[in-house]
Short mmCIF file of C-alpha atoms in Angstrom, two decimals:
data_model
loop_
_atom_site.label_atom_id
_atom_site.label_comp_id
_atom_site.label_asym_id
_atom_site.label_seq_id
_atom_site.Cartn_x
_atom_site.Cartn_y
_atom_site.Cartn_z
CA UNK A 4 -23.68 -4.77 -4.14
CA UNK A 5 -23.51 -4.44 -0.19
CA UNK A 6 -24.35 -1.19 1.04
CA UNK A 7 -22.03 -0.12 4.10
CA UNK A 8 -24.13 0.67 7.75
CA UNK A 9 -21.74 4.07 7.81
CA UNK A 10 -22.18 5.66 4.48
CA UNK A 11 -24.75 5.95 2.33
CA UNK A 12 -24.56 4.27 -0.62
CA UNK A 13 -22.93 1.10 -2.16
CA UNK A 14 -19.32 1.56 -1.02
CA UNK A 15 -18.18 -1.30 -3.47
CA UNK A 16 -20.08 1.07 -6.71
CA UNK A 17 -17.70 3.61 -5.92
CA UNK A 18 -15.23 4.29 -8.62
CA UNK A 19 -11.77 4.85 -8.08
CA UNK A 20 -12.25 8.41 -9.03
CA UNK A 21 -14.37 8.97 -5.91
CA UNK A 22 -17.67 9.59 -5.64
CA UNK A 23 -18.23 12.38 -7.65
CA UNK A 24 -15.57 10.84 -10.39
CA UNK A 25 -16.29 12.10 -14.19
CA UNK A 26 -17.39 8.90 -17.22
CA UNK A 27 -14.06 8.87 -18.55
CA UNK A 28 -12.48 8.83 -15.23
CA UNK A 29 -14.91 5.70 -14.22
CA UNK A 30 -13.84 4.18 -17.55
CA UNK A 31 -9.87 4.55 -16.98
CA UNK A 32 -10.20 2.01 -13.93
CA UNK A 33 -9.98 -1.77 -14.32
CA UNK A 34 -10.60 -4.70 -11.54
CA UNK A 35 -8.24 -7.05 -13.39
CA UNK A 36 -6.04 -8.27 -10.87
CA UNK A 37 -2.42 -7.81 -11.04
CA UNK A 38 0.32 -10.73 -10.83
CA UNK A 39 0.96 -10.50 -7.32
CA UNK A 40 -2.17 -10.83 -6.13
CA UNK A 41 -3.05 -13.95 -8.34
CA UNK A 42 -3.07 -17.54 -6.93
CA UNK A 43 -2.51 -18.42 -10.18
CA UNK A 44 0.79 -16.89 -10.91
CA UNK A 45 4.17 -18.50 -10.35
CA UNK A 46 6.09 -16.99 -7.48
CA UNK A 47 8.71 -16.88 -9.78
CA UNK A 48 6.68 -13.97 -11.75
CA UNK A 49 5.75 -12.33 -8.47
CA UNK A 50 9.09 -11.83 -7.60
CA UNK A 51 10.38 -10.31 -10.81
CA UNK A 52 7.96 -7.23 -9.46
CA UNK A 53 8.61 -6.99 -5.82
CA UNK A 54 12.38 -7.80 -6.83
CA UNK A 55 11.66 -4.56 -9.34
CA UNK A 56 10.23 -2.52 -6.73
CA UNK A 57 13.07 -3.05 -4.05
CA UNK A 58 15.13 -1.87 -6.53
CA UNK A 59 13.16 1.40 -7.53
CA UNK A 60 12.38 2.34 -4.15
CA UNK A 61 16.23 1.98 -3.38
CA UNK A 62 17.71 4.15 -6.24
CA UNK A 63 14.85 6.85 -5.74
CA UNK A 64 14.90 6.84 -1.62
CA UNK A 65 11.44 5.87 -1.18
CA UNK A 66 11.72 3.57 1.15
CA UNK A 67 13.74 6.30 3.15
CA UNK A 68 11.05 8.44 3.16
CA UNK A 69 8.06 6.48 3.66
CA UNK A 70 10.25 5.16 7.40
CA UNK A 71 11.31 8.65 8.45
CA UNK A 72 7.62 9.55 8.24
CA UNK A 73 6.40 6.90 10.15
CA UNK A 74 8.74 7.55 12.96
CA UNK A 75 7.31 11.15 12.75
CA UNK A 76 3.77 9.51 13.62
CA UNK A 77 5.02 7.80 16.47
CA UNK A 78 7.25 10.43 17.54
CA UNK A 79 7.67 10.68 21.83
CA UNK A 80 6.79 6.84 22.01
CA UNK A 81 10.17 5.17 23.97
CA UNK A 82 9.81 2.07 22.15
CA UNK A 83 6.98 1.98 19.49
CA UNK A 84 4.97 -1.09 18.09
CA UNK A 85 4.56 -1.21 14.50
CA UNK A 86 3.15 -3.23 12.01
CA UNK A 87 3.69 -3.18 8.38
CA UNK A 88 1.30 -5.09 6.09
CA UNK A 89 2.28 -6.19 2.43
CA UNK A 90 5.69 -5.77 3.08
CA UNK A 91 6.91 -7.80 0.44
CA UNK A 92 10.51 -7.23 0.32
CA UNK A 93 11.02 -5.78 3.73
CA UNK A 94 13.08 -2.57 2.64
CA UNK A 95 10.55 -0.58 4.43
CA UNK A 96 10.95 -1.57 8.00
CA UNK A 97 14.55 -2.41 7.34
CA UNK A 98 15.10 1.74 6.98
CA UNK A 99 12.72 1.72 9.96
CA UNK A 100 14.94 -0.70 12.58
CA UNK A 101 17.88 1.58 10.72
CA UNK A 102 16.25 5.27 12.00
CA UNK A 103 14.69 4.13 15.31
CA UNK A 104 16.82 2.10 17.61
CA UNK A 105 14.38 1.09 19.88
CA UNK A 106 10.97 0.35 17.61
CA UNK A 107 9.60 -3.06 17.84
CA UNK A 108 8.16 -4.04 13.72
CA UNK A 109 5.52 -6.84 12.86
CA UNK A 110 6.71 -7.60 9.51
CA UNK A 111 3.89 -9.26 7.40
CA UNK A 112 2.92 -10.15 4.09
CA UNK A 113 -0.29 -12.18 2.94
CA UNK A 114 2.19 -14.33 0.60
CA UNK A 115 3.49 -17.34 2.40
CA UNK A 116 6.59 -17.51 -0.15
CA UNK A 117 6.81 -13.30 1.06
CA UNK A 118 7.05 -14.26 4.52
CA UNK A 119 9.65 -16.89 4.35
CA UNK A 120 12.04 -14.68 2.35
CA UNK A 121 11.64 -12.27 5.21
CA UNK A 122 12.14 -14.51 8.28
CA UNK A 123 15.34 -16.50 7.35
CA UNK A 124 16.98 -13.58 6.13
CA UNK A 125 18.73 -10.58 7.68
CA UNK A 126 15.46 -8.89 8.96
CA UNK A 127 13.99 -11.78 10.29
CA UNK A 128 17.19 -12.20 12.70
CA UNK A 129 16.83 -8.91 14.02
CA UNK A 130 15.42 -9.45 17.85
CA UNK A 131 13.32 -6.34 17.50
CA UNK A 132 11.37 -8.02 14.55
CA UNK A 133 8.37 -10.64 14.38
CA UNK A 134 7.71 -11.62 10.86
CA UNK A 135 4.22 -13.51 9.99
CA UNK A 136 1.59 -14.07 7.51
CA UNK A 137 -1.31 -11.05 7.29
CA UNK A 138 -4.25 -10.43 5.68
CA UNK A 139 -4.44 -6.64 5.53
CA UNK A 140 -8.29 -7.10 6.03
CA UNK A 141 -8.63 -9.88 8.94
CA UNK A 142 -6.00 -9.05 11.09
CA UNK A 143 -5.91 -11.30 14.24
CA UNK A 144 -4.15 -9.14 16.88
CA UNK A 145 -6.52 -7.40 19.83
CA UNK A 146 -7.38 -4.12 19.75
CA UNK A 147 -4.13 -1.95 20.22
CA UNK A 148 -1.52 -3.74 19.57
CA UNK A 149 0.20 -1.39 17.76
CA UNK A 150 1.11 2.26 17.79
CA UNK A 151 1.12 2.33 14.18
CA UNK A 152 -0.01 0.07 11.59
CA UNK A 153 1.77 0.92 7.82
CA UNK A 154 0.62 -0.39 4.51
CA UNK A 155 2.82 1.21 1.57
CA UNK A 156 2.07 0.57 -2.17
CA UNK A 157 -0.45 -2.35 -1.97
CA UNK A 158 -3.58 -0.42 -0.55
CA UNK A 159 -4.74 -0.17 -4.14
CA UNK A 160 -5.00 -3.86 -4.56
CA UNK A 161 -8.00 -3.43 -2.39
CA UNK A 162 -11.11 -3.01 -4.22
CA UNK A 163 -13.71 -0.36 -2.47
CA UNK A 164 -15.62 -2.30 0.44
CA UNK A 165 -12.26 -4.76 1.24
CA UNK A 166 -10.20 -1.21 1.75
CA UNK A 167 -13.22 -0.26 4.17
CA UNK A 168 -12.40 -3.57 5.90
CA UNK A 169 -8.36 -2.92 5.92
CA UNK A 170 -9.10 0.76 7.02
CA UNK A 171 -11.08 -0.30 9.90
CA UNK A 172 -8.99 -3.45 11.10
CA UNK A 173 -6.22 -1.30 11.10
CA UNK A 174 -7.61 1.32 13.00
CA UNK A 175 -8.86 -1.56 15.66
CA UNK A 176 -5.17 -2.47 16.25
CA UNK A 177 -3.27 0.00 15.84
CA UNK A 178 -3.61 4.25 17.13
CA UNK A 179 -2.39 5.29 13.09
CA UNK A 180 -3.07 3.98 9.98
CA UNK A 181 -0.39 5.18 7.49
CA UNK A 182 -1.23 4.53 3.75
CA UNK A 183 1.68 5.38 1.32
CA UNK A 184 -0.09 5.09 -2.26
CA UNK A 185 0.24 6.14 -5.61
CA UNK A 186 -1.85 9.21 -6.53
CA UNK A 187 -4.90 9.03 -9.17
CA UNK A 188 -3.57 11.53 -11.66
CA UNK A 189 -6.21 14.67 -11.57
CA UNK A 190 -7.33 14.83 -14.86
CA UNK A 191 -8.95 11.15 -16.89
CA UNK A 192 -6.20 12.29 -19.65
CA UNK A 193 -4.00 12.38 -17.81
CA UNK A 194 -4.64 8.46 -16.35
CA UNK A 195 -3.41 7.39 -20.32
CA UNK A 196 -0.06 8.68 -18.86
CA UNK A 197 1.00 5.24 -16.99
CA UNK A 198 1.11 3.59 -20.33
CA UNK A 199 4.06 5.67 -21.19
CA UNK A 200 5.14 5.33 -17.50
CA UNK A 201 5.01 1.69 -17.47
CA UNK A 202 6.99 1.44 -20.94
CA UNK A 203 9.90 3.28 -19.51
CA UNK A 204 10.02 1.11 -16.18
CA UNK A 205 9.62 -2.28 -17.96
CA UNK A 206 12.73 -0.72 -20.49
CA UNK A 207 14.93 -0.99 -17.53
CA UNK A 208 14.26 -4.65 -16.45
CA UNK A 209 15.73 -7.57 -17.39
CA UNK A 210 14.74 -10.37 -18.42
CA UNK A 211 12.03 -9.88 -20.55
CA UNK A 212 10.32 -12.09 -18.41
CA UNK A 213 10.40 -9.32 -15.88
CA UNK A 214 9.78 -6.50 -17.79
CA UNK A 215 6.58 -7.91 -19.08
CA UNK A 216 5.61 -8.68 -15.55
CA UNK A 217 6.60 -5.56 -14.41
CA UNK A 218 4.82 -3.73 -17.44
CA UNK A 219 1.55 -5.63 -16.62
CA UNK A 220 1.83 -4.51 -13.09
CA UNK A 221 2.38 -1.20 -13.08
CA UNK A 222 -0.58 0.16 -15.65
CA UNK A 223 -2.94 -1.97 -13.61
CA UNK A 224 -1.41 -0.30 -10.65
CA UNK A 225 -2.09 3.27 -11.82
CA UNK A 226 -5.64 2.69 -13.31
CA UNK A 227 -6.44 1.03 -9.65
CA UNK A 228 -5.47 3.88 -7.61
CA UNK A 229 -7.83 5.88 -5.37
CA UNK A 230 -8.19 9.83 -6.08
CA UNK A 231 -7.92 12.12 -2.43
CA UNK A 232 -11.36 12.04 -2.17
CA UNK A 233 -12.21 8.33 -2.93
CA UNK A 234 -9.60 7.63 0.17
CA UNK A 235 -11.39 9.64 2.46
CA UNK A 236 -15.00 8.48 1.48
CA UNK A 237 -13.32 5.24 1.78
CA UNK A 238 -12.39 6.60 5.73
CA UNK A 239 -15.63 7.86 6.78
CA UNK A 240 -17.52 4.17 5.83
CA UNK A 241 -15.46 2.87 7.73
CA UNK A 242 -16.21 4.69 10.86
CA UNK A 243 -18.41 8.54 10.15
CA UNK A 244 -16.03 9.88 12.78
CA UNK A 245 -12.35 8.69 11.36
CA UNK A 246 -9.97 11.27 11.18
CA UNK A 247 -8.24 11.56 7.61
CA UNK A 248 -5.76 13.43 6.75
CA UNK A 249 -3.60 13.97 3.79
CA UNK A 250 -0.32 15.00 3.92
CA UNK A 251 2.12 15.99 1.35
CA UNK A 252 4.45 13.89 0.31
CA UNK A 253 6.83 15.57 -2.83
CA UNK A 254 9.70 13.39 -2.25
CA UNK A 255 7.78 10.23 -3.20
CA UNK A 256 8.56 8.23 -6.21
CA UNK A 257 6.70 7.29 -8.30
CA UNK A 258 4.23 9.92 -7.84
CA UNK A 259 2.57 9.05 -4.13
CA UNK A 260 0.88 10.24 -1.53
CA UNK A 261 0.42 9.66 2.53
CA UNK A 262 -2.69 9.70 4.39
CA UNK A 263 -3.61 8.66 7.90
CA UNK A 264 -6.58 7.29 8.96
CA UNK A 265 -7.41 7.32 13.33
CA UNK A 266 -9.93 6.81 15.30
CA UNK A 267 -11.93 9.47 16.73
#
């Protein structure tokens, strides 16, 4: 285990829970990785769940949402930089370019197949965008490039010390840091909820293909994701003086939540 210079223990021993997480919440938490993040998955697989996630985000208005808020964060800029990582099917910064007339969006994704779907289609023709491949956690592009850096649904694919890394890479390039998660349910009982939850999404995708893919992904999903105060210990070891701050998000479906990280 690799103990962080900024905090004081093992960042990569903390559960999900946070660091002051119950037994049975530490036990509700897996490290099995889910389809899209495995090199050894057919793309065909991965794109049953992004394809099932467009189309979630697009009947429930997520995707709405998650842009008007980031235009909030960079409200009073004339003509705003903004990067989004793991942006997989590029509905997000599509409702962006849609809001803001003027912002200028990085579109990224660390899949190459991602990426290519994005930049010979409709967003990639758009002369306000740049698409390109991005690792969330060794992001090439000096220090303040961006006015805001956005990273919706994917930021619990990152286990504890490679979200420190994303947190503060972000925060090098970019003023904001909006995450857009799902929400570790409160109670460890409560975590046994995404099996129903996944049941019910996978119910409503066809082939079956897809619905198992999409089953498999979403309870991994829910028993990754970090609790309010795992995110913010995750914050301060990256940098003791990073801002955090939760904000409310009701309107978010599935059940989410947003949270900005800046620099001090």
């Amino acid at each position: 285990m690799t103990r962080s210079a900024n905090y004081p223990y093992a960042i990569d021993a903390m559960p999900r829970g946070g660091p002051a997480a119950s037994w049975l919440d530490r036990q509700l938490q897996t490290d099995v990785p889910e389809y899209i993040d495995r090199s050894d998955v057919a793309d065909e697989t991965k794109q049953y769940v992004i394809a099932a996630l467009d189309d979630m985000g697009t009947r429930n208005g997520t995707h709405e949402t998650i842009a008007r808020k980031a235009i909030d964060l960079v409200g009073g800029i004339d003509m705003p930089r903004i990067l989004e990582l793991g942006a997989g099917h590029g509905r997000l910064s599509e409702q962006i370019l849609r809001l803001h007339p003027t912002a200028e969006l990085t579109v990224s994704d660390l899949d190459p197949h991602s990426v290519h779907k994005l930049a010979t289609g409709p967003l990639g023709r758009d002369p306000r965008v740049t698409t390109k491949v991005v690792d969330a956690t060794n992001i090439s592009d000096p220090e303040n490039s961006y006015d805001l850096v956005v990273f919706a649904y994917s930021f619990h694919h990152l286990p504890p010390s490679v979200a420190v890394k994303a947190i503060a890479d972000a925060t090098r390039v970019g003023t904001t840091f909006l995450v857009v998660d799902l929400i570790r349910w409160p109670s460890p009982i409560l975590l046994l909820m995404p099996l129903a939850l996944a049941a019910v999404i996978g119910w409503n995708v066809r082939p079956l293909p897809a619905a198992r893919a999409v089953i498999h992904d979403a309870l991994i999903s829910n028993l990754r994701a970090y609790s309010p105060t795992a995110l913010t210990a995750l914050g301060k070891a990256a940098d003791p003086r990073m801002r955090v701050q939760l904000h409310p998000a009701p309107k978010l479906r599935p059940r989410a939540r947003a949270i900005t990280f800046q620099r001090a």
